[in-house]
Tab-separated table of C-alpha atoms and ligand atoms in Angstrom:
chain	number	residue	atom	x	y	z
A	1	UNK	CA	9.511	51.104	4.741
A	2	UNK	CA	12.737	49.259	3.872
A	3	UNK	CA	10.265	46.090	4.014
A	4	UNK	CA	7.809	46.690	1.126
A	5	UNK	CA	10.049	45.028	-1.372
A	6	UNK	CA	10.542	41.747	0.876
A	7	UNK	CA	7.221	41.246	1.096
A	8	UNK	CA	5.635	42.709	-1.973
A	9	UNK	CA	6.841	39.575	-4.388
A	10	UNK	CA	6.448	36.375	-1.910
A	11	UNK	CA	7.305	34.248	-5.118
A	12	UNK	CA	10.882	35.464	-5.794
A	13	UNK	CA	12.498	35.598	-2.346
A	14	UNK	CA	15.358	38.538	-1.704
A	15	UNK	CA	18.127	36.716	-1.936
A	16	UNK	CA	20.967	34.139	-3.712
A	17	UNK	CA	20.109	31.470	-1.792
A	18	UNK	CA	18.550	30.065	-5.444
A	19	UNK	CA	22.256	30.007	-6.756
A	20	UNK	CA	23.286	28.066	-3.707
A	21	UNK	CA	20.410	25.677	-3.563
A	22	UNK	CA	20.707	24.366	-7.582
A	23	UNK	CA	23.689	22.359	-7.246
A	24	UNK	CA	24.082	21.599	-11.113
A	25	UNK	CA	25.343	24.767	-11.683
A	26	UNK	CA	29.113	25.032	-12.609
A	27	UNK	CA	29.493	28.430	-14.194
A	28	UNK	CA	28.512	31.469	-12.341
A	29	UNK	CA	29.286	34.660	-14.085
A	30	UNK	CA	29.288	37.763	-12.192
A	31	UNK	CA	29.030	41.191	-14.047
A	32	UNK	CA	28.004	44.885	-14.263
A	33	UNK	CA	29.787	47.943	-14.743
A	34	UNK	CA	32.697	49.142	-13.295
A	35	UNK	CA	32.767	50.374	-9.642
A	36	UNK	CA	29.541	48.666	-8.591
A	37	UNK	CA	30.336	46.056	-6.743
A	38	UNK	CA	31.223	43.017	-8.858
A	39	UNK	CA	34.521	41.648	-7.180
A	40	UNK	CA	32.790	42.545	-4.000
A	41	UNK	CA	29.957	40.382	-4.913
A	42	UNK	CA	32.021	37.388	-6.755
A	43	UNK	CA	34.222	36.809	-4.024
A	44	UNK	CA	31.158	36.901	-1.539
A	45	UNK	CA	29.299	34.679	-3.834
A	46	UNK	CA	32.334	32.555	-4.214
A	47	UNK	CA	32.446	32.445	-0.190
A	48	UNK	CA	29.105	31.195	0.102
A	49	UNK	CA	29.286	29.105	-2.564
A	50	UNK	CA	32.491	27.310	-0.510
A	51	UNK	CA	30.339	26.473	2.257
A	52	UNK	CA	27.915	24.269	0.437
A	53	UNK	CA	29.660	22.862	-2.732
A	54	UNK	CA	32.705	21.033	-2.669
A	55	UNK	CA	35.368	22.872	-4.773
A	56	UNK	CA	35.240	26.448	-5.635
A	57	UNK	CA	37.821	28.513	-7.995
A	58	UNK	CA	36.699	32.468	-8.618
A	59	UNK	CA	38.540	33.899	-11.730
A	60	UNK	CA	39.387	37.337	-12.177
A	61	UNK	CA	39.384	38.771	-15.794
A	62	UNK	CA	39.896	42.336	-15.310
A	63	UNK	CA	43.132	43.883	-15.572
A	64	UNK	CA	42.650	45.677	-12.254
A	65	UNK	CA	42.844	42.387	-10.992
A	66	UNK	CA	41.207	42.919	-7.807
A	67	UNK	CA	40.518	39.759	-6.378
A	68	UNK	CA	43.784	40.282	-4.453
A	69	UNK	CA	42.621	43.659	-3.041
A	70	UNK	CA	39.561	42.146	-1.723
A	71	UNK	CA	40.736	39.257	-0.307
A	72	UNK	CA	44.248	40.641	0.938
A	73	UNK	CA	45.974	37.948	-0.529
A	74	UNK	CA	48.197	38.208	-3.872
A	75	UNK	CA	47.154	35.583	-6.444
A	76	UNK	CA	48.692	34.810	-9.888
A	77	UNK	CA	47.461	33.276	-13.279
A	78	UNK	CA	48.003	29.754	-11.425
A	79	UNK	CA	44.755	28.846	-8.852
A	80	UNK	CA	45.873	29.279	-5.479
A	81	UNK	CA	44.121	28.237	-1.923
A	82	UNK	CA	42.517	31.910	-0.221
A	83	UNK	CA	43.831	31.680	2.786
A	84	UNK	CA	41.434	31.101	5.560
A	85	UNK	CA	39.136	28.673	3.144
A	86	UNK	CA	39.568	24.945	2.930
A	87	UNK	CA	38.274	24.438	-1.006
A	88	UNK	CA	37.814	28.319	-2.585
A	89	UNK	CA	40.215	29.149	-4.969
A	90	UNK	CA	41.223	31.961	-6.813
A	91	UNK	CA	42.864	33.300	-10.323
A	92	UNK	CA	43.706	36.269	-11.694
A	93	UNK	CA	44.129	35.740	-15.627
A	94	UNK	CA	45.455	38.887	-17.401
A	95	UNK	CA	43.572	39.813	-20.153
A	96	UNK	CA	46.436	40.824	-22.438
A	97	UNK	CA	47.553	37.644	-23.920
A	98	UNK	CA	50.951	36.812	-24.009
A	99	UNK	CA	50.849	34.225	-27.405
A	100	UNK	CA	54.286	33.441	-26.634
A	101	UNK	CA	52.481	30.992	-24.142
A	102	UNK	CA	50.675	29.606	-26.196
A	103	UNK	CA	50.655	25.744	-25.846
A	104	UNK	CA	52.292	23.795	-28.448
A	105	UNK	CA	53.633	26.711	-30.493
A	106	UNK	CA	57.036	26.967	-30.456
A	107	UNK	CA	58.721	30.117	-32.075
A	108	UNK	CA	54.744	31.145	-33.035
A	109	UNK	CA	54.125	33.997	-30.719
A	110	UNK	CA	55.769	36.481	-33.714
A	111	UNK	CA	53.483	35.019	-36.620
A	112	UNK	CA	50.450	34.573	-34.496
A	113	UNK	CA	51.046	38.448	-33.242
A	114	UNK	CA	51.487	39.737	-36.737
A	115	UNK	CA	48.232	37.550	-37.719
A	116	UNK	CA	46.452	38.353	-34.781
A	117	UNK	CA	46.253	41.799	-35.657
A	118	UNK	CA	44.465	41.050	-39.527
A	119	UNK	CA	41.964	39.131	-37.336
A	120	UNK	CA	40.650	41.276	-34.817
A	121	UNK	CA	39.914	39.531	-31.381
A	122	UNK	CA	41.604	36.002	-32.442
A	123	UNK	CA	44.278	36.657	-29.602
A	124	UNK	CA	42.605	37.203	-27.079
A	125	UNK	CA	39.793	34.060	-28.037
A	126	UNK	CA	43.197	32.055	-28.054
A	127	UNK	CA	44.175	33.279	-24.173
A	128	UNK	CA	40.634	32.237	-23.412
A	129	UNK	CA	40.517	29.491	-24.774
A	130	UNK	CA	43.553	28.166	-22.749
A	131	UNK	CA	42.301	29.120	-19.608
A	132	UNK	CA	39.022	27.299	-20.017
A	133	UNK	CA	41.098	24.026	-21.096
A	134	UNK	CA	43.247	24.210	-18.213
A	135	UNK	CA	39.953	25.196	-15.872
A	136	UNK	CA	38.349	22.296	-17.024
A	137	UNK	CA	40.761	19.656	-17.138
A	138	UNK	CA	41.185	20.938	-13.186
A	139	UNK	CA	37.715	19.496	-11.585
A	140	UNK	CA	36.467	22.227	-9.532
A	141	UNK	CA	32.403	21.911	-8.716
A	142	UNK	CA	31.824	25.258	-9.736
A	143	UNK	CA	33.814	28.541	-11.006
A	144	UNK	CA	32.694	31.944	-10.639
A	145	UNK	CA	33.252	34.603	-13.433
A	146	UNK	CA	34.570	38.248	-11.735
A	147	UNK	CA	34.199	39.682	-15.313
A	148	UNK	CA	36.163	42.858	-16.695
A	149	UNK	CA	33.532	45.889	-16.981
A	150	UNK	CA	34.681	46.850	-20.040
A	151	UNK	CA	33.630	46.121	-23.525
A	152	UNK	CA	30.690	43.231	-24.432
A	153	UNK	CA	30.670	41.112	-21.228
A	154	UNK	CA	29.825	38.360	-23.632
A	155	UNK	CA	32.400	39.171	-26.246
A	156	UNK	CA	33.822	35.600	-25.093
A	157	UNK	CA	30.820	33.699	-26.257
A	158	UNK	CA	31.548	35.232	-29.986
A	159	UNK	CA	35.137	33.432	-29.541
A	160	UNK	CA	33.843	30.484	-31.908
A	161	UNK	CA	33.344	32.540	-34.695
A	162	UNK	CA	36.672	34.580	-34.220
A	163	UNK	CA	38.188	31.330	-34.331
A	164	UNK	CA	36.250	30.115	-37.752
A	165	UNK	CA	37.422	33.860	-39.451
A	166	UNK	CA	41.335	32.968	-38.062
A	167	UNK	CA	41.180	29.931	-39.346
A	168	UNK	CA	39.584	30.635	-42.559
A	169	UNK	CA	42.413	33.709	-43.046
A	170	UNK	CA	45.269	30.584	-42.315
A	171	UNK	CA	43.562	28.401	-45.245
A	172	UNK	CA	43.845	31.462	-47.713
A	173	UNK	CA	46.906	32.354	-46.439
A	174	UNK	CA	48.395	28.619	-47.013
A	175	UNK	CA	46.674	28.382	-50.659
A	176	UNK	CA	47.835	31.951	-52.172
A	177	UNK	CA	50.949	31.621	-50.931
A	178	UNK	CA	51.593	28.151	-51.541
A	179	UNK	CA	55.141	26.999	-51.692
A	180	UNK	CA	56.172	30.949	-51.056
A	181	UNK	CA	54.878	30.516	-47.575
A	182	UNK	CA	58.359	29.367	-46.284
A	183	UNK	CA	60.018	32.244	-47.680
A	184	UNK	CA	56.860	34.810	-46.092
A	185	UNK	CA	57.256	33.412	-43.020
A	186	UNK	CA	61.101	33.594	-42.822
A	187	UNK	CA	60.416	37.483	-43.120
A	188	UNK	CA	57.600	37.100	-40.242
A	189	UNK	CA	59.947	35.618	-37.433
A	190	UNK	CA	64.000	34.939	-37.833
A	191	UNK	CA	63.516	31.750	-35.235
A	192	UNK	CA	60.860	30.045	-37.260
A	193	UNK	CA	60.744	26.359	-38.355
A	194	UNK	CA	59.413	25.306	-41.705
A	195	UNK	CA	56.964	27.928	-43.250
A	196	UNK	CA	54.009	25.184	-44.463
A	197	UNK	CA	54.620	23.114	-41.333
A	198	UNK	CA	54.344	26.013	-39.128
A	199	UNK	CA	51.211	27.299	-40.933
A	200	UNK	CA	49.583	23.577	-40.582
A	201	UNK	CA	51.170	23.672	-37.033
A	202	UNK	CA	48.914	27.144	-36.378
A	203	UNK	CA	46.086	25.719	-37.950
A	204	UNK	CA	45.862	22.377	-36.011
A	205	UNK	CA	45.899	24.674	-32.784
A	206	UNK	CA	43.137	27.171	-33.536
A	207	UNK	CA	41.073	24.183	-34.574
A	208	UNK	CA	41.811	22.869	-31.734
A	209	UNK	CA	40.902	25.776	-28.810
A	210	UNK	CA	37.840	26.376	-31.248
A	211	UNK	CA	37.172	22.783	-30.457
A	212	UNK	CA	37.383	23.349	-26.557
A	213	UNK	CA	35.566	26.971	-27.005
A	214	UNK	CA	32.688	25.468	-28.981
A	215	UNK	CA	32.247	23.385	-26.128
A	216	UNK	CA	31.972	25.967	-22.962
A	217	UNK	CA	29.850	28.138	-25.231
A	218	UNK	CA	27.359	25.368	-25.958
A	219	UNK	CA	27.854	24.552	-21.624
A	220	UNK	CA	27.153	28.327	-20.855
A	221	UNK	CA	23.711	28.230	-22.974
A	222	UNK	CA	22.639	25.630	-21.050
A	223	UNK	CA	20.719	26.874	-17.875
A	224	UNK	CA	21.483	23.442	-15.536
A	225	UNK	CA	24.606	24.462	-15.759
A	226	UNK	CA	25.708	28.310	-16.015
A	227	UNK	CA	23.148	31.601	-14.658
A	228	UNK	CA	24.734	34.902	-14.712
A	229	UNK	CA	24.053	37.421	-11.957
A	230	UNK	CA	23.971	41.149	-12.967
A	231	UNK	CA	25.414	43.622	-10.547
A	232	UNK	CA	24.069	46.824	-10.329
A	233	UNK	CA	23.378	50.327	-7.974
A	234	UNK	CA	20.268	52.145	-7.626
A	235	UNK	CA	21.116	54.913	-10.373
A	236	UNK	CA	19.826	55.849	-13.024
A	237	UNK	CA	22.563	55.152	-15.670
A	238	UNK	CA	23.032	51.364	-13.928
A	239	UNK	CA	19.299	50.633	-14.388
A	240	UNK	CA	20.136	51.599	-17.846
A	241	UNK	CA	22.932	49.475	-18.367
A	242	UNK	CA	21.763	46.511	-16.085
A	243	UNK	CA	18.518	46.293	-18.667
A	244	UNK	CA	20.890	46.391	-22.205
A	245	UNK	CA	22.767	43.705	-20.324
A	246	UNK	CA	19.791	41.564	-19.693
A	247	UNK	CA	18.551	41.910	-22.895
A	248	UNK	CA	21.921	41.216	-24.117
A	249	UNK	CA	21.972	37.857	-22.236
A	250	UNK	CA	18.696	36.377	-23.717
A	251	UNK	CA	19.984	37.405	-27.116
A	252	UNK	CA	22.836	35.229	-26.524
A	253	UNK	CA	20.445	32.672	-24.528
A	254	UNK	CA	22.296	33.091	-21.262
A	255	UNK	CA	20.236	32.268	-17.833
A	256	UNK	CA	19.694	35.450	-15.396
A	257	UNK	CA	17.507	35.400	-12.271
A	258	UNK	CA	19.478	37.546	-10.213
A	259	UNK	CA	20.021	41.042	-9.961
A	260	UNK	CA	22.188	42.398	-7.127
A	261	UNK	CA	21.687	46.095	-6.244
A	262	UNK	CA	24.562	47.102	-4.273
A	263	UNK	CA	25.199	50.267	-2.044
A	264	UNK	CA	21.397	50.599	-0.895
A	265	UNK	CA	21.001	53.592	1.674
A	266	UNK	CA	18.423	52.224	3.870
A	267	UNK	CA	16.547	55.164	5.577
A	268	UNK	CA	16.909	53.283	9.389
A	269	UNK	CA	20.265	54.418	8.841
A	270	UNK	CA	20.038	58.303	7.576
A	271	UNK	CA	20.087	59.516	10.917
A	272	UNK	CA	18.810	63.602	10.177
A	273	UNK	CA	21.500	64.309	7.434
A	274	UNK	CA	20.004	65.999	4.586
A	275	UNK	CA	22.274	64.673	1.816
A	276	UNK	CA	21.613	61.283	3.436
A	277	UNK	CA	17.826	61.659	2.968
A	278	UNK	CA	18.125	63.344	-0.519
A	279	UNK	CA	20.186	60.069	-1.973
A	280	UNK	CA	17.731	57.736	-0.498
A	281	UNK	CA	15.074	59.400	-2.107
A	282	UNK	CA	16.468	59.524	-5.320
A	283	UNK	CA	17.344	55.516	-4.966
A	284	UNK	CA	13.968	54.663	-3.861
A	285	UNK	CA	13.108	55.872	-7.044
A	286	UNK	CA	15.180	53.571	-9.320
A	287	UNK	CA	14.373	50.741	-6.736
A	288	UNK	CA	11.102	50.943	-7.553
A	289	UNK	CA	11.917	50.800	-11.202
A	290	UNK	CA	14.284	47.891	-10.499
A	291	UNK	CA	11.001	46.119	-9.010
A	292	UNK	CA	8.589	47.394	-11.617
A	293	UNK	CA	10.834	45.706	-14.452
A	294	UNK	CA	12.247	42.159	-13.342
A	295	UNK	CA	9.358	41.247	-11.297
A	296	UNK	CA	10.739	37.405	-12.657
A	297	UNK	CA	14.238	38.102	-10.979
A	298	UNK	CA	15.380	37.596	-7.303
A	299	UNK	CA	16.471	41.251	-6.245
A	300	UNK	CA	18.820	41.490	-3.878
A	301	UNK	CA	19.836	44.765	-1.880
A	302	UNK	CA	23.080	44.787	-0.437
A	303	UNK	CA	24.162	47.930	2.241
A	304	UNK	CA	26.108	50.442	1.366
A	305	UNK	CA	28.499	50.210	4.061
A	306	UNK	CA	30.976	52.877	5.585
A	307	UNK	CA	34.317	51.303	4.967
A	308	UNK	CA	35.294	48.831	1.743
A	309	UNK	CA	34.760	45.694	2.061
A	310	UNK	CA	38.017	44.245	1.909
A	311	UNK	CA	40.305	41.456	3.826
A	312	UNK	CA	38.457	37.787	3.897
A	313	UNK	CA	36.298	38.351	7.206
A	314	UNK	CA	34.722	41.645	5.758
A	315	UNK	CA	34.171	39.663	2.700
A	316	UNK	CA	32.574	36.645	5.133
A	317	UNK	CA	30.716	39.184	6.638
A	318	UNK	CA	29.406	40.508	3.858
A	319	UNK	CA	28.663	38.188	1.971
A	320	UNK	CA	26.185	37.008	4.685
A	321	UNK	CA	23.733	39.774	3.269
A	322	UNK	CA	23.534	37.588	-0.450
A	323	UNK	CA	21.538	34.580	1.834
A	324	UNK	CA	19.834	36.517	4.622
A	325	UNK	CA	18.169	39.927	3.711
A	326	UNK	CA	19.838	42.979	5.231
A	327	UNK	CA	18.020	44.620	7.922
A	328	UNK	CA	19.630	48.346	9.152
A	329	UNK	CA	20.482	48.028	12.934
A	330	UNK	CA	18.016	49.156	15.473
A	331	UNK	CA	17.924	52.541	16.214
A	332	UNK	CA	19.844	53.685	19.912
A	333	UNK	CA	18.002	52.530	22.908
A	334	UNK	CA	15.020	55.419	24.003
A	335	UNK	CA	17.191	56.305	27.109
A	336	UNK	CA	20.379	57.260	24.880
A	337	UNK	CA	17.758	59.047	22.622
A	338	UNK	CA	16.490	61.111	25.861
A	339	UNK	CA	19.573	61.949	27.199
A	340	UNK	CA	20.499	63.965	24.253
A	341	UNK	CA	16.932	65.440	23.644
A	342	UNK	CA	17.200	66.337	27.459
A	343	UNK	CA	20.292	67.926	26.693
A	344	UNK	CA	19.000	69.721	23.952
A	345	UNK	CA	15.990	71.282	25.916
A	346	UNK	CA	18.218	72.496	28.908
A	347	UNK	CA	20.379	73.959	25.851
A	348	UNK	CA	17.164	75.774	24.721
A	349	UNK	CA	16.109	76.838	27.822
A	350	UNK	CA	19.315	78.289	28.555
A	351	UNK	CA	19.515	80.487	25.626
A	352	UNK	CA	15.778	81.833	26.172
A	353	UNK	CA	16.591	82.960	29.573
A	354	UNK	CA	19.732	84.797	28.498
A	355	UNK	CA	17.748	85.958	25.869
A	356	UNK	CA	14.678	87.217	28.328
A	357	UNK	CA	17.855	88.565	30.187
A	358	UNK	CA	19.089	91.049	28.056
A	359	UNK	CA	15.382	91.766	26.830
A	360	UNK	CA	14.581	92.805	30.066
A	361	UNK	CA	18.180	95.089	30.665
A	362	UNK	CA	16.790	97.041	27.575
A	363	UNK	CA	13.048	97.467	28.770
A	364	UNK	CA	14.610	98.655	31.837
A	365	UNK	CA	17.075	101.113	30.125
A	366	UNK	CA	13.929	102.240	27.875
A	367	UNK	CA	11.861	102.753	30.996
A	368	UNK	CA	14.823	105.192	32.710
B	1	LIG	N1	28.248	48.002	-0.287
B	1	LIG	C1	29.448	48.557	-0.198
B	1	LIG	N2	29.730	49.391	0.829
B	1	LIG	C2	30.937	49.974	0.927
B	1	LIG	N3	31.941	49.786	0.044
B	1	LIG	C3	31.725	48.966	-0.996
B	1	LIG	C4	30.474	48.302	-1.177
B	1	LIG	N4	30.554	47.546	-2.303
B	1	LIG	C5	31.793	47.740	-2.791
B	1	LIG	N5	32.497	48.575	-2.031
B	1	LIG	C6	33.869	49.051	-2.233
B	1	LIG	O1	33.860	49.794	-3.439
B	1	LIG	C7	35.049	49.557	-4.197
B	1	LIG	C8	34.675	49.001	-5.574
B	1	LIG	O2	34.062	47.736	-5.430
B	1	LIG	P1	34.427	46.519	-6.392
B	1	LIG	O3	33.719	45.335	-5.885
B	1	LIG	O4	35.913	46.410	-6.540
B	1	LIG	O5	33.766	47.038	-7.735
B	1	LIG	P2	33.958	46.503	-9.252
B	1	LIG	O6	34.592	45.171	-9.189
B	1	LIG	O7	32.562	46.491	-9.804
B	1	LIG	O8	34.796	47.532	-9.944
B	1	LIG	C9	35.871	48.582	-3.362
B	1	LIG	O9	36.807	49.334	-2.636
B	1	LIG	C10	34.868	47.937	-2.431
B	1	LIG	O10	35.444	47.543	-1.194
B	2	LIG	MG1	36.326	44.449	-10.008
């Protein structure tokens, strides 16, 4: 049963391998909704990706920052070795952007707040924008995405335009205010330098990171270069959401050839619990949607497993089921099976001939 979808599409095969085998790629974004599976799947992906390509960094955007529950390791904004690996490397950047830290600013992070919030978005384009010039000026071969599940995944690959309205709100600010600009932006921040200067100071910067966002946006469209692979379970409301992603990834003419659907009962493994049996049906049923509607995509099912996957050698582990199809564990050897079902029949037994026991004491008191 759990081997009609392996063999039913011979032309898409089951598994990542694809993302492992097309070395050109140097973006890999990883998303879904929350709770799925997508830090589960990044850092496996990121694992497998260590053993064939030469440099690996995964990057965390989600304020839950989970990378360091899943690998058992703390990590900071800074890319740091995971311990047991020889070239994977991981990030956690926080998604609330501190402007203060903003390169080249000094005394900016009160202005740039207070204009940050006319221009909705511009800060956090700015903290984006500073990660991707620092991740690319580092030279890893490839960097996986563990995106945050909430709002538009792809609210990043807007950023350029953000930047164009921020910097289009400094030029109007700078003409209408002309020479008064000093004097505004004395009331804006007490440790300010020159009004004009700091206004052409701003300006030169969000050029700038528009400059270096313009550039991984045009690098993500490009399909030798960056895929995304959508996360998903076998439910009904993440078949939903998996298919307004996808659609939402063409729109923005991002590559996707992968969909991962995580926490697969397989029925091998249902043993006779009903509740077991129940859930399987009810996934089968959004499996075979899955099937019926990205017959171009490699599906992958991953296990749902009894305990989290979490330290690096359950993520190793894992991870092994992204390059060679799970398959459920035989069932117990036929002389464990019956034992108990010998068991069970001496049980039965028992109980009849108590039962034929006390039948008889009451035909016999019937018959006195
Ligand atoms: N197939 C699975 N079997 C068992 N536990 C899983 C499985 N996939 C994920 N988990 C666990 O579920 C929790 C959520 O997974 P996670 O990857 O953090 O989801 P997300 O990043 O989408 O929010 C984690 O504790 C993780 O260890
Ligand atoms: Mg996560």
């Amino acid at each position: 049963m759990s081997d009609t979808y392996a063999d039913a599409d011979a032309a898409l095969d089951p598994t990542l391998q694809n993302v492992l085998d097309q070395t050109s790629l140097k973006w890999i974004f990883v998303g879904g909704k929350g709770g799925v599976g997508k830090t589960t799947c990044s850092c496996s992906l990121a694992v497998q990706l260590a053993a064939v390509r030469e440099s690996v960094l995964i990057i965390s955007t989600d304020p839950a920052h989970n990378l360091s529950d899943a690998f058992r390791q703390k990590f900071s904004k800074k890319p740091s070795l995971v311990s047991g690996f020889t070239n994977l490397y991981a990030m956690e950047v926080d998604p609330t952007p501190d402007l203060s830290e903003v390169e080249g600013l000094e005394g900016g992070g009160g202005f740039l707040a207070d204009i940050s919030t006319s221009i909705p978005g511009i800060d956090e384009a700015m903290s984006f924008a500073e990660v991707m010039k620092q991740v690319q000026s580092m030279d890893y071969s490839c960097i996986v995405f563990d995106t945050a599940p909430t709002g538009h995944t792809l609210r990043l690959l807007q950023f350029p335009t953000t930047l164009e309205k921020g910097l289009n709100k400094l030029m109007s600010l700078k003409e209408s205010f002309g020479g008064m600009v000093s004097q505004v932006s004395r009331m804006l921040g007490p440790s300010m330098p020159g009004g004009e200067d700091m206004v052409d100071q701003l300006m030169g910067k969000v050029d700038q990171l528009k400059g270096v966002v313009e550039e991984v946006n045009a690098q993500f469209r490009n399909d030798e270069l960056t895929t995304f692979v959508c996360v998903c379970i076998p439910e009904f409301l993440s078949l939903y959401e998996t298919e307004r992603l996808i659609q939402e990834l063409a729109k923005f003419e991002i590559d996707s050839r992968n969909i991962v659907i995580n926490q697969v009962i397989f029925p091998e493994e249902a043993g006779t619990s009903r509740l077991l049996q129940a859930r399987i049906r009810m996934q089968q049923k959004y499996l075979d949607q899955f099937y019926d509607l990205y017959e171009d995509f490699h599906i992958v099912r991953l296990p749902l497993l009894e305990e989290e996957v979490r330290g690096p050698d359950a993520i190793r582990a894992f991870s092994e089921n992204l390059i060679h199809p799970y398959k459920p564990a035989p069932p117990p050897p036929p002389s464990a099976g019956s034992n108990s079902l010998l068991e069970e029949l001496q049980r039965k037994v028992q109980e009849q001939a108590a039962r034929i026991a006390e039948l008889e004491a009451q035909l016999a008191a019937a018959r006195r």
